[in-house]
Structures are given as C-alpha cells and as structure tokens.
Short mmCIF file of N, CA, C and O in Angstrom, two decimals:
data_model
loop_
_atom_site.label_atom_id
_atom_site.label_comp_id
_atom_site.label_asym_id
_atom_site.label_seq_id
_atom_site.Cartn_x
_atom_site.Cartn_y
_atom_site.Cartn_z
N MET A 1 -3.27 7.31 0.09
CA MET A 1 -2.90 8.00 1.29
C MET A 1 -2.84 9.49 0.98
O MET A 1 -2.26 9.90 -0.02
N LEU A 2 -3.41 10.25 1.83
CA LEU A 2 -3.49 11.68 1.61
C LEU A 2 -2.86 12.43 2.78
O LEU A 2 -2.94 11.98 3.93
N ALA A 3 -2.25 13.57 2.47
CA ALA A 3 -1.64 14.38 3.52
C ALA A 3 -1.48 15.81 3.02
O ALA A 3 -1.61 16.07 1.83
N VAL A 4 -1.20 16.69 3.94
CA VAL A 4 -0.91 18.08 3.62
C VAL A 4 0.59 18.28 3.80
O VAL A 4 1.14 17.96 4.85
N ASN A 5 1.23 18.80 2.78
CA ASN A 5 2.65 19.08 2.85
C ASN A 5 2.90 20.12 3.94
O ASN A 5 2.20 21.13 4.01
N GLY A 6 3.86 19.86 4.79
CA GLY A 6 4.18 20.76 5.88
C GLY A 6 4.63 22.14 5.42
O GLY A 6 4.59 23.10 6.18
N LYS A 7 5.06 22.25 4.16
CA LYS A 7 5.51 23.53 3.63
C LYS A 7 4.46 24.15 2.71
O LYS A 7 4.76 25.08 1.95
N SER A 8 3.23 23.65 2.78
CA SER A 8 2.17 24.17 1.92
C SER A 8 1.95 25.66 2.16
O SER A 8 1.95 26.13 3.30
N LYS A 9 1.74 26.39 1.07
CA LYS A 9 1.43 27.83 1.19
C LYS A 9 -0.02 28.05 1.57
O LYS A 9 -0.39 29.14 1.98
N HIS A 10 -0.83 27.01 1.42
CA HIS A 10 -2.26 27.12 1.71
C HIS A 10 -2.74 25.90 2.52
O HIS A 10 -3.56 25.12 2.05
N PRO A 11 -2.24 25.75 3.74
CA PRO A 11 -2.57 24.54 4.52
C PRO A 11 -4.06 24.41 4.85
O PRO A 11 -4.58 23.30 4.84
N GLU A 12 -4.73 25.48 5.12
CA GLU A 12 -6.16 25.38 5.46
C GLU A 12 -6.97 24.92 4.26
O GLU A 12 -7.88 24.09 4.39
N GLU A 13 -6.66 25.46 3.09
CA GLU A 13 -7.35 25.04 1.87
C GLU A 13 -7.05 23.57 1.57
O GLU A 13 -7.93 22.82 1.17
N ALA A 14 -5.80 23.17 1.79
CA ALA A 14 -5.41 21.79 1.56
C ALA A 14 -6.17 20.85 2.50
O ALA A 14 -6.63 19.79 2.09
N LYS A 15 -6.33 21.25 3.75
CA LYS A 15 -7.07 20.43 4.72
C LYS A 15 -8.53 20.31 4.30
O LYS A 15 -9.13 19.24 4.41
N LYS A 16 -9.12 21.40 3.80
CA LYS A 16 -10.50 21.34 3.33
C LYS A 16 -10.63 20.41 2.14
O LYS A 16 -11.61 19.66 2.02
N PHE A 17 -9.63 20.44 1.25
CA PHE A 17 -9.66 19.54 0.10
C PHE A 17 -9.55 18.09 0.55
O PHE A 17 -10.26 17.21 0.04
N LEU A 18 -8.71 17.82 1.54
CA LEU A 18 -8.60 16.45 2.08
C LEU A 18 -9.91 16.01 2.73
O LEU A 18 -10.31 14.86 2.59
N GLU A 19 -10.56 16.93 3.42
CA GLU A 19 -11.86 16.61 4.00
C GLU A 19 -12.86 16.24 2.91
O GLU A 19 -13.63 15.28 3.04
N PHE A 20 -12.83 16.97 1.80
CA PHE A 20 -13.70 16.66 0.67
C PHE A 20 -13.39 15.28 0.10
O PHE A 20 -14.29 14.46 -0.10
N LEU A 21 -12.11 15.01 -0.15
CA LEU A 21 -11.71 13.72 -0.72
C LEU A 21 -12.01 12.56 0.22
O LEU A 21 -12.18 11.43 -0.22
N SER A 22 -12.08 12.84 1.52
CA SER A 22 -12.31 11.80 2.52
C SER A 22 -13.79 11.52 2.77
O SER A 22 -14.12 10.63 3.56
N ARG A 23 -14.67 12.26 2.13
CA ARG A 23 -16.09 11.95 2.25
C ARG A 23 -16.34 10.59 1.61
O ARG A 23 -15.82 10.28 0.54
N LYS A 24 -17.15 9.80 2.27
CA LYS A 24 -17.38 8.42 1.82
C LYS A 24 -17.81 8.36 0.36
O LYS A 24 -17.30 7.55 -0.42
N GLU A 25 -18.76 9.21 -0.04
CA GLU A 25 -19.26 9.15 -1.42
C GLU A 25 -18.20 9.59 -2.44
O GLU A 25 -18.12 9.04 -3.54
N ILE A 26 -17.38 10.56 -2.08
CA ILE A 26 -16.32 11.02 -2.99
C ILE A 26 -15.23 9.96 -3.09
O ILE A 26 -14.73 9.65 -4.17
N ALA A 27 -14.85 9.41 -1.95
CA ALA A 27 -13.83 8.35 -1.94
C ALA A 27 -14.30 7.14 -2.74
O ALA A 27 -13.52 6.54 -3.47
N ALA A 28 -15.58 6.80 -2.63
CA ALA A 28 -16.12 5.68 -3.39
C ALA A 28 -16.07 5.96 -4.89
O ALA A 28 -15.71 5.08 -5.68
N GLN A 29 -16.43 7.16 -5.27
CA GLN A 29 -16.38 7.52 -6.69
C GLN A 29 -14.95 7.42 -7.21
O GLN A 29 -14.70 6.84 -8.26
N TYR A 30 -14.01 7.97 -6.45
CA TYR A 30 -12.60 7.90 -6.85
C TYR A 30 -12.15 6.44 -6.97
O TYR A 30 -11.54 6.04 -7.97
N ALA A 31 -12.44 5.65 -5.96
CA ALA A 31 -12.00 4.25 -5.95
C ALA A 31 -12.57 3.48 -7.14
O ALA A 31 -11.83 2.83 -7.88
N ASN A 32 -13.86 3.58 -7.34
CA ASN A 32 -14.50 2.79 -8.37
C ASN A 32 -14.15 3.24 -9.79
O ASN A 32 -14.15 2.43 -10.71
N GLU A 33 -13.81 4.50 -9.95
CA GLU A 33 -13.45 4.99 -11.28
C GLU A 33 -11.97 4.80 -11.59
O GLU A 33 -11.59 4.80 -12.75
N THR A 34 -11.14 4.63 -10.57
CA THR A 34 -9.71 4.45 -10.81
C THR A 34 -9.22 3.03 -10.53
O THR A 34 -8.11 2.67 -10.90
N GLY A 35 -10.05 2.24 -9.85
CA GLY A 35 -9.63 0.88 -9.50
C GLY A 35 -8.65 0.83 -8.35
O GLY A 35 -7.96 -0.16 -8.16
N GLN A 36 -8.60 1.89 -7.55
CA GLN A 36 -7.66 1.95 -6.43
C GLN A 36 -8.40 1.88 -5.10
O GLN A 36 -9.42 2.52 -4.92
N ASN A 37 -7.84 1.09 -4.18
CA ASN A 37 -8.37 1.06 -2.82
C ASN A 37 -8.21 2.43 -2.18
O ASN A 37 -7.27 3.15 -2.49
N VAL A 38 -9.09 2.74 -1.26
CA VAL A 38 -8.97 3.98 -0.51
C VAL A 38 -8.94 3.65 0.98
O VAL A 38 -9.29 2.55 1.38
N THR A 39 -8.53 4.60 1.78
CA THR A 39 -8.40 4.37 3.22
C THR A 39 -9.59 4.91 4.00
O THR A 39 -9.53 5.00 5.22
N VAL A 40 -10.65 5.25 3.30
CA VAL A 40 -11.85 5.78 3.96
C VAL A 40 -12.72 4.59 4.37
O VAL A 40 -12.99 3.69 3.57
N LYS A 41 -13.15 4.60 5.62
CA LYS A 41 -13.93 3.50 6.17
C LYS A 41 -15.31 3.40 5.51
O LYS A 41 -15.94 4.41 5.21
N ASP A 42 -15.76 2.17 5.32
CA ASP A 42 -17.11 1.83 4.82
C ASP A 42 -17.40 2.30 3.40
O ASP A 42 -18.56 2.52 3.04
N VAL A 43 -16.38 2.43 2.58
CA VAL A 43 -16.60 2.74 1.17
C VAL A 43 -17.11 1.49 0.47
O VAL A 43 -16.60 0.39 0.70
N GLN A 44 -18.12 1.67 -0.36
CA GLN A 44 -18.68 0.55 -1.11
C GLN A 44 -17.99 0.45 -2.47
O GLN A 44 -18.06 1.37 -3.27
N TYR A 45 -17.31 -0.66 -2.69
CA TYR A 45 -16.65 -0.89 -3.97
C TYR A 45 -17.64 -1.56 -4.92
O TYR A 45 -18.21 -2.59 -4.59
N THR A 46 -17.82 -0.96 -6.09
CA THR A 46 -18.73 -1.53 -7.08
C THR A 46 -17.99 -2.11 -8.27
O THR A 46 -18.57 -2.90 -9.02
N SER A 47 -16.73 -1.75 -8.47
CA SER A 47 -15.99 -2.31 -9.60
C SER A 47 -15.58 -3.74 -9.24
O SER A 47 -15.24 -4.02 -8.09
N PRO A 48 -15.59 -4.63 -10.23
CA PRO A 48 -15.26 -6.04 -9.94
C PRO A 48 -13.90 -6.23 -9.29
O PRO A 48 -13.76 -7.02 -8.36
N GLU A 49 -12.89 -5.52 -9.79
CA GLU A 49 -11.54 -5.72 -9.24
C GLU A 49 -11.45 -5.25 -7.79
O GLU A 49 -10.76 -5.87 -6.98
N LEU A 50 -12.17 -4.20 -7.45
CA LEU A 50 -12.12 -3.72 -6.06
C LEU A 50 -13.00 -4.57 -5.15
O LEU A 50 -12.73 -4.66 -3.95
N GLN A 51 -14.02 -5.19 -5.70
CA GLN A 51 -14.83 -6.08 -4.87
C GLN A 51 -13.98 -7.27 -4.42
O GLN A 51 -14.07 -7.70 -3.27
N VAL A 52 -13.14 -7.76 -5.30
CA VAL A 52 -12.23 -8.85 -4.93
C VAL A 52 -11.23 -8.36 -3.89
O VAL A 52 -10.99 -9.01 -2.87
N ALA A 53 -10.64 -7.19 -4.13
CA ALA A 53 -9.67 -6.62 -3.19
C ALA A 53 -10.35 -6.32 -1.85
O ALA A 53 -9.74 -6.47 -0.80
N GLY A 54 -11.59 -5.90 -1.90
CA GLY A 54 -12.33 -5.57 -0.68
C GLY A 54 -12.50 -6.75 0.26
O GLY A 54 -12.62 -6.57 1.47
N ASP A 55 -12.49 -7.96 -0.30
CA ASP A 55 -12.60 -9.15 0.54
C ASP A 55 -11.43 -9.26 1.51
O ASP A 55 -11.54 -9.87 2.56
N TRP A 56 -10.31 -8.66 1.17
CA TRP A 56 -9.12 -8.76 2.01
C TRP A 56 -9.15 -7.81 3.19
O TRP A 56 -8.35 -7.95 4.13
N VAL A 57 -10.06 -6.87 3.20
CA VAL A 57 -10.12 -5.88 4.27
C VAL A 57 -10.34 -6.53 5.63
O VAL A 57 -9.79 -6.09 6.63
N ASN A 58 -11.12 -7.57 5.67
CA ASN A 58 -11.45 -8.21 6.94
C ASN A 58 -10.49 -9.33 7.33
O ASN A 58 -10.69 -9.98 8.35
N LYS A 59 -9.47 -9.54 6.54
CA LYS A 59 -8.49 -10.57 6.85
C LYS A 59 -7.33 -9.95 7.62
O LYS A 59 -7.08 -8.75 7.52
N LYS A 60 -6.65 -10.76 8.39
CA LYS A 60 -5.53 -10.26 9.19
C LYS A 60 -4.25 -10.28 8.35
O LYS A 60 -3.39 -11.14 8.53
N THR A 61 -4.16 -9.33 7.44
CA THR A 61 -2.98 -9.19 6.60
C THR A 61 -2.56 -7.73 6.60
O THR A 61 -3.33 -6.85 6.95
N LEU A 62 -1.32 -7.50 6.20
CA LEU A 62 -0.81 -6.14 6.05
C LEU A 62 -0.86 -5.76 4.58
O LEU A 62 -0.51 -6.56 3.72
N PHE A 63 -1.28 -4.56 4.30
CA PHE A 63 -1.25 -4.06 2.94
C PHE A 63 0.18 -3.62 2.64
O PHE A 63 0.75 -2.82 3.35
N GLN A 64 0.75 -4.19 1.59
CA GLN A 64 2.11 -3.86 1.19
C GLN A 64 3.08 -3.98 2.37
O GLN A 64 3.77 -3.01 2.73
N PRO A 65 3.16 -5.14 3.00
CA PRO A 65 4.00 -5.26 4.21
C PRO A 65 5.47 -4.95 3.98
O PRO A 65 6.17 -4.59 4.90
N ARG A 66 5.91 -5.03 2.72
CA ARG A 66 7.33 -4.74 2.48
C ARG A 66 7.69 -3.31 2.86
O ARG A 66 8.84 -3.01 3.13
N PHE A 67 6.69 -2.42 2.90
CA PHE A 67 6.97 -1.04 3.27
C PHE A 67 7.22 -0.87 4.77
O PHE A 67 7.59 0.20 5.21
N THR A 68 7.00 -1.92 5.54
CA THR A 68 7.31 -1.86 6.97
C THR A 68 8.77 -2.23 7.25
O THR A 68 9.22 -2.10 8.37
N ILE A 69 9.49 -2.66 6.21
CA ILE A 69 10.90 -3.03 6.36
C ILE A 69 11.72 -1.75 6.24
O ILE A 69 11.72 -1.10 5.19
N THR A 70 12.43 -1.40 7.29
CA THR A 70 13.12 -0.12 7.32
C THR A 70 14.52 -0.16 6.71
O THR A 70 15.05 0.86 6.33
N ASN A 71 15.11 -1.33 6.59
CA ASN A 71 16.43 -1.47 5.99
C ASN A 71 16.25 -1.62 4.47
O ASN A 71 15.61 -2.56 4.00
N ALA A 72 16.83 -0.72 3.71
CA ALA A 72 16.65 -0.71 2.25
C ALA A 72 17.13 -2.00 1.59
O ALA A 72 16.49 -2.50 0.65
N GLU A 73 18.25 -2.53 2.05
CA GLU A 73 18.78 -3.77 1.45
C GLU A 73 17.85 -4.95 1.72
O GLU A 73 17.64 -5.80 0.86
N ASN A 74 17.30 -5.00 2.93
CA ASN A 74 16.35 -6.08 3.25
C ASN A 74 15.08 -5.93 2.43
O ASN A 74 14.53 -6.91 1.94
N GLN A 75 14.61 -4.70 2.29
CA GLN A 75 13.41 -4.47 1.48
C GLN A 75 13.66 -4.89 0.03
O GLN A 75 12.82 -5.54 -0.59
N LYS A 76 14.82 -4.54 -0.50
CA LYS A 76 15.17 -4.92 -1.86
C LYS A 76 15.21 -6.45 -2.01
O LYS A 76 14.76 -7.00 -3.00
N ALA A 77 15.73 -7.14 -1.00
CA ALA A 77 15.79 -8.60 -1.03
C ALA A 77 14.39 -9.20 -1.08
O ALA A 77 14.13 -10.15 -1.84
N VAL A 78 13.48 -8.64 -0.31
CA VAL A 78 12.10 -9.14 -0.29
C VAL A 78 11.42 -8.89 -1.63
O VAL A 78 10.79 -9.78 -2.20
N VAL A 79 11.57 -7.68 -2.14
CA VAL A 79 10.96 -7.35 -3.44
C VAL A 79 11.54 -8.24 -4.54
O VAL A 79 10.82 -8.76 -5.39
N SER A 80 12.84 -8.44 -4.50
CA SER A 80 13.48 -9.30 -5.50
C SER A 80 12.97 -10.73 -5.42
O SER A 80 12.80 -11.40 -6.43
N SER A 81 12.71 -11.20 -4.21
CA SER A 81 12.21 -12.57 -4.05
C SER A 81 10.79 -12.68 -4.63
O SER A 81 10.45 -13.70 -5.25
N ILE A 82 9.99 -11.65 -4.47
CA ILE A 82 8.64 -11.65 -5.04
C ILE A 82 8.74 -11.69 -6.56
O ILE A 82 8.05 -12.48 -7.23
N GLN A 83 9.62 -10.86 -7.10
CA GLN A 83 9.79 -10.81 -8.55
C GLN A 83 10.31 -12.15 -9.08
O GLN A 83 9.91 -12.61 -10.15
N ALA A 84 11.20 -12.77 -8.32
CA ALA A 84 11.74 -14.07 -8.74
C ALA A 84 10.64 -15.13 -8.80
O ALA A 84 10.59 -15.93 -9.74
N VAL A 85 9.77 -15.14 -7.82
CA VAL A 85 8.66 -16.10 -7.82
C VAL A 85 7.74 -15.84 -9.00
O VAL A 85 7.32 -16.77 -9.70
N LEU A 86 7.45 -14.57 -9.26
CA LEU A 86 6.60 -14.24 -10.41
C LEU A 86 7.25 -14.63 -11.73
O LEU A 86 6.55 -14.88 -12.72
N SER A 87 8.58 -14.72 -11.73
CA SER A 87 9.31 -15.12 -12.95
C SER A 87 9.49 -16.63 -13.06
O SER A 87 10.07 -17.11 -14.02
N GLY A 88 9.02 -17.36 -12.05
CA GLY A 88 9.06 -18.82 -12.15
C GLY A 88 9.90 -19.54 -11.12
O GLY A 88 9.88 -20.76 -11.05
N LYS A 89 10.66 -18.83 -10.32
CA LYS A 89 11.48 -19.47 -9.29
C LYS A 89 10.56 -20.01 -8.19
O LYS A 89 9.51 -19.44 -7.92
N SER A 90 10.96 -21.09 -7.57
CA SER A 90 10.13 -21.64 -6.49
C SER A 90 10.13 -20.67 -5.31
O SER A 90 11.15 -20.02 -5.02
N PRO A 91 9.00 -20.56 -4.61
CA PRO A 91 8.95 -19.67 -3.44
C PRO A 91 10.03 -20.04 -2.40
O PRO A 91 10.61 -19.16 -1.78
N GLN A 92 10.29 -21.33 -2.25
CA GLN A 92 11.27 -21.76 -1.27
C GLN A 92 12.67 -21.26 -1.63
O GLN A 92 13.41 -20.77 -0.76
N ASP A 93 13.04 -21.38 -2.92
CA ASP A 93 14.37 -20.92 -3.34
C ASP A 93 14.48 -19.40 -3.25
O ASP A 93 15.51 -18.88 -2.81
N ALA A 94 13.43 -18.71 -3.66
CA ALA A 94 13.45 -17.25 -3.60
C ALA A 94 13.56 -16.77 -2.15
O ALA A 94 14.32 -15.85 -1.85
N ALA A 95 12.82 -17.42 -1.26
CA ALA A 95 12.86 -17.04 0.16
C ALA A 95 14.23 -17.33 0.76
O ALA A 95 14.75 -16.54 1.55
N LYS A 96 14.83 -18.45 0.37
CA LYS A 96 16.15 -18.81 0.88
C LYS A 96 17.19 -17.76 0.48
O LYS A 96 18.01 -17.34 1.30
N GLU A 97 17.14 -17.31 -0.77
CA GLU A 97 18.07 -16.29 -1.24
C GLU A 97 17.86 -14.96 -0.50
O GLU A 97 18.82 -14.30 -0.10
N ALA A 98 16.61 -14.58 -0.35
CA ALA A 98 16.30 -13.33 0.35
C ALA A 98 16.74 -13.42 1.82
O ALA A 98 17.30 -12.47 2.36
N GLN A 99 16.50 -14.58 2.43
CA GLN A 99 16.88 -14.75 3.84
C GLN A 99 18.38 -14.64 4.03
O GLN A 99 18.85 -14.09 5.03
N ALA A 100 19.14 -15.12 3.07
CA ALA A 100 20.61 -15.03 3.17
C ALA A 100 21.05 -13.57 3.18
O ALA A 100 21.95 -13.18 3.96
N ILE A 101 20.42 -12.74 2.37
CA ILE A 101 20.73 -11.30 2.36
C ILE A 101 20.34 -10.66 3.69
O ILE A 101 21.11 -9.89 4.26
N VAL A 102 19.16 -10.99 4.18
CA VAL A 102 18.70 -10.44 5.46
C VAL A 102 19.64 -10.86 6.58
O VAL A 102 20.04 -10.03 7.41
N ASP A 103 20.01 -12.14 6.61
CA ASP A 103 20.93 -12.63 7.65
C ASP A 103 22.26 -11.88 7.59
O ASP A 103 22.81 -11.51 8.64
N GLN A 104 22.76 -11.66 6.39
CA GLN A 104 24.03 -10.94 6.22
C GLN A 104 23.89 -9.50 6.75
O GLN A 104 24.77 -9.01 7.42
N ARG A 105 22.79 -8.85 6.48
CA ARG A 105 22.56 -7.48 6.96
C ARG A 105 22.43 -7.41 8.47
O ARG A 105 22.87 -6.47 9.10
N LEU A 106 21.83 -8.43 9.06
CA LEU A 106 21.65 -8.44 10.52
C LEU A 106 22.97 -8.61 11.25
O LEU A 106 23.11 -8.16 12.39
N LYS A 107 23.93 -9.22 10.61
CA LYS A 107 25.25 -9.43 11.24
C LYS A 107 26.08 -8.16 11.25
O LYS A 107 27.03 -8.05 11.99
N LYS A 108 25.73 -7.19 10.41
CA LYS A 108 26.52 -5.94 10.33
C LYS A 108 26.20 -5.01 11.45
O LYS A 108 25.22 -4.96 12.04
#
C-alpha cells in the first residue's frame, strides 16, 4: 500500500514517485523480486510463491480480514486464535475462546 504523507515537504515529488511505482512493469518487478503482492491491477507474477498467491485474487476473500476489526481487543482475540491453531489447537476450540472474548467486548 502506498501513500503520500500529509505532512510531506515534497508532496508533488512524492506523487510522481507513487505514479512511477504504480506502473504495471515497475510494480511487477518489485513484486517478483520481493515476493510481495502489489495492489496494481493486471500485474503478472512470475515468482512461484506469488503465482500461488495470485490464484486468490479472483476468489471472494478479504486480504488480511483481521485488519477490518476496529476493536483492538477483538482483533487480538482473532489473531491469538490463528496463532493457537498454528500451534496445534483445534480450530473449533480456538474459535470458541476468541468468540468468548468478542462476546464479552460486545456486552460492554
């Protein structure tokens, strides 16, 4: 994600730099050399890891949906549940624990 800081001393130059980084060929070079997805439309991923990630672009999913959670405690509960599953806890148990925290926060 790219942006120009509102307090930039050189906003026009920063905008030109963003325009450069947003060119399809430049964004593709950046993505394929760093292994990071970019938000520029129609970028061709040539690295194996990004080709796999690129398959998800056409699916109806949210990228990093936990960032849409505005309550910090609820977000922490969700992240903790993901970490718990990765550590071996069953998804059902991890979700139940996270849901209890979310329910408690909603009552406040």
